[in-house]
Amino acid sequence: MFNVLFVIGMCAIASKEVLVLTWWPLARDSSYYCFGITMLVAFMVDNRIHIWEAVILLLLYFGYCTIMYFNEDLEV
């Protein structure tokens, strides 16, 4: 959360014009972060990450990259 808010804040400070900020980036990243942490906690119940769990977590990363690719369409 700090990284998201810090980057947005620094962009606003460095900008020479007024930036219009929306709720979307914070909501998108917060919800995906919570989902990812929930999956990680669920996989760590037995204190081991199995290969299939690692593959699922890697697919979650690619899922986030896909969401970012379609970000403008999803925001609308």
Short mmCIF file of C-alpha atoms in Angstrom, two decimals:
data_model
loop_
_atom_site.label_atom_id
_atom_site.label_comp_id
_atom_site.label_asym_id
_atom_site.label_seq_id
_atom_site.Cartn_x
_atom_site.Cartn_y
_atom_site.Cartn_z
CA MET A 1 0.00 0.00 0.00
CA PHE A 2 2.84 2.37 0.80
CA ASN A 3 4.34 1.92 -2.66
CA VAL A 4 1.04 2.63 -4.39
CA LEU A 5 0.33 5.77 -2.38
CA PHE A 6 3.96 6.95 -2.43
CA VAL A 7 4.28 6.65 -6.22
CA ILE A 8 0.97 8.46 -6.75
CA GLY A 9 2.02 11.19 -4.33
CA MET A 10 5.43 11.66 -5.93
CA CYS A 11 3.86 11.84 -9.39
CA ALA A 12 1.47 14.52 -8.14
CA ILE A 13 4.33 16.51 -6.59
CA ALA A 14 6.53 16.24 -9.70
CA SER A 15 3.72 17.10 -12.11
CA LYS A 16 3.61 20.57 -13.62
CA GLU A 17 -0.15 20.41 -14.05
CA VAL A 18 -3.05 19.27 -11.90
CA LEU A 19 -3.48 15.50 -11.93
CA VAL A 20 -6.91 13.97 -11.71
CA LEU A 21 -6.69 10.98 -9.37
CA THR A 22 -9.42 8.37 -9.17
CA TRP A 23 -10.31 5.56 -6.79
CA TRP A 24 -9.51 2.88 -9.37
CA PRO A 25 -5.73 2.29 -8.88
CA LEU A 26 -6.00 2.01 -5.12
CA ALA A 27 -9.06 -0.26 -5.25
CA ARG A 28 -7.53 -2.45 -7.97
CA ASP A 29 -4.19 -2.93 -6.24
CA SER A 30 -5.66 -3.28 -2.74
CA SER A 31 -8.12 -5.96 -3.75
CA TYR A 32 -5.54 -7.94 -5.71
CA TYR A 33 -3.03 -7.57 -2.86
CA CYS A 34 -5.57 -8.89 -0.33
CA PHE A 35 -6.43 -11.80 -2.62
CA GLY A 36 -2.75 -12.65 -3.11
CA ILE A 37 -2.00 -12.50 0.62
CA THR A 38 -5.04 -14.66 1.34
CA MET A 39 -3.82 -17.28 -1.14
CA LEU A 40 -0.32 -17.19 0.35
CA VAL A 41 -1.65 -17.64 3.89
CA ALA A 42 -3.87 -20.50 2.74
CA PHE A 43 -0.90 -22.21 1.09
CA MET A 44 1.32 -21.71 4.16
CA VAL A 45 -1.01 -23.58 6.54
CA ASP A 46 1.29 -26.62 6.43
CA ASN A 47 4.46 -24.43 6.44
CA ARG A 48 5.41 -25.62 2.95
CA ILE A 49 4.83 -24.33 -0.54
CA HIS A 50 4.22 -27.22 -2.90
CA ILE A 51 5.03 -26.94 -6.58
CA TRP A 52 1.37 -26.67 -7.57
CA GLU A 53 0.90 -23.87 -5.04
CA ALA A 54 3.92 -22.05 -6.45
CA VAL A 55 2.47 -22.42 -9.95
CA ILE A 56 -0.83 -20.93 -8.77
CA LEU A 57 0.98 -17.97 -7.18
CA LEU A 58 2.95 -17.46 -10.40
CA LEU A 59 -0.29 -17.56 -12.39
CA LEU A 60 -1.69 -14.93 -10.02
CA TYR A 61 1.25 -12.72 -10.99
CA PHE A 62 0.50 -13.20 -14.68
CA GLY A 63 -3.16 -12.52 -13.88
CA TYR A 64 -2.16 -9.17 -12.37
CA CYS A 65 -0.07 -8.39 -15.46
CA THR A 66 -3.13 -9.19 -17.59
CA ILE A 67 -5.29 -6.89 -15.48
CA MET A 68 -2.72 -4.13 -15.92
CA TYR A 69 -2.70 -4.70 -19.69
CA PHE A 70 -6.47 -4.22 -19.85
CA ASN A 71 -6.46 -1.56 -17.12
CA GLU A 72 -8.01 1.27 -19.12
CA ASP A 73 -10.84 -0.93 -20.40
CA LEU A 74 -11.54 -2.30 -16.92
CA GLU A 75 -11.60 1.17 -15.38
CA VAL A 76 -14.32 2.28 -17.80
#
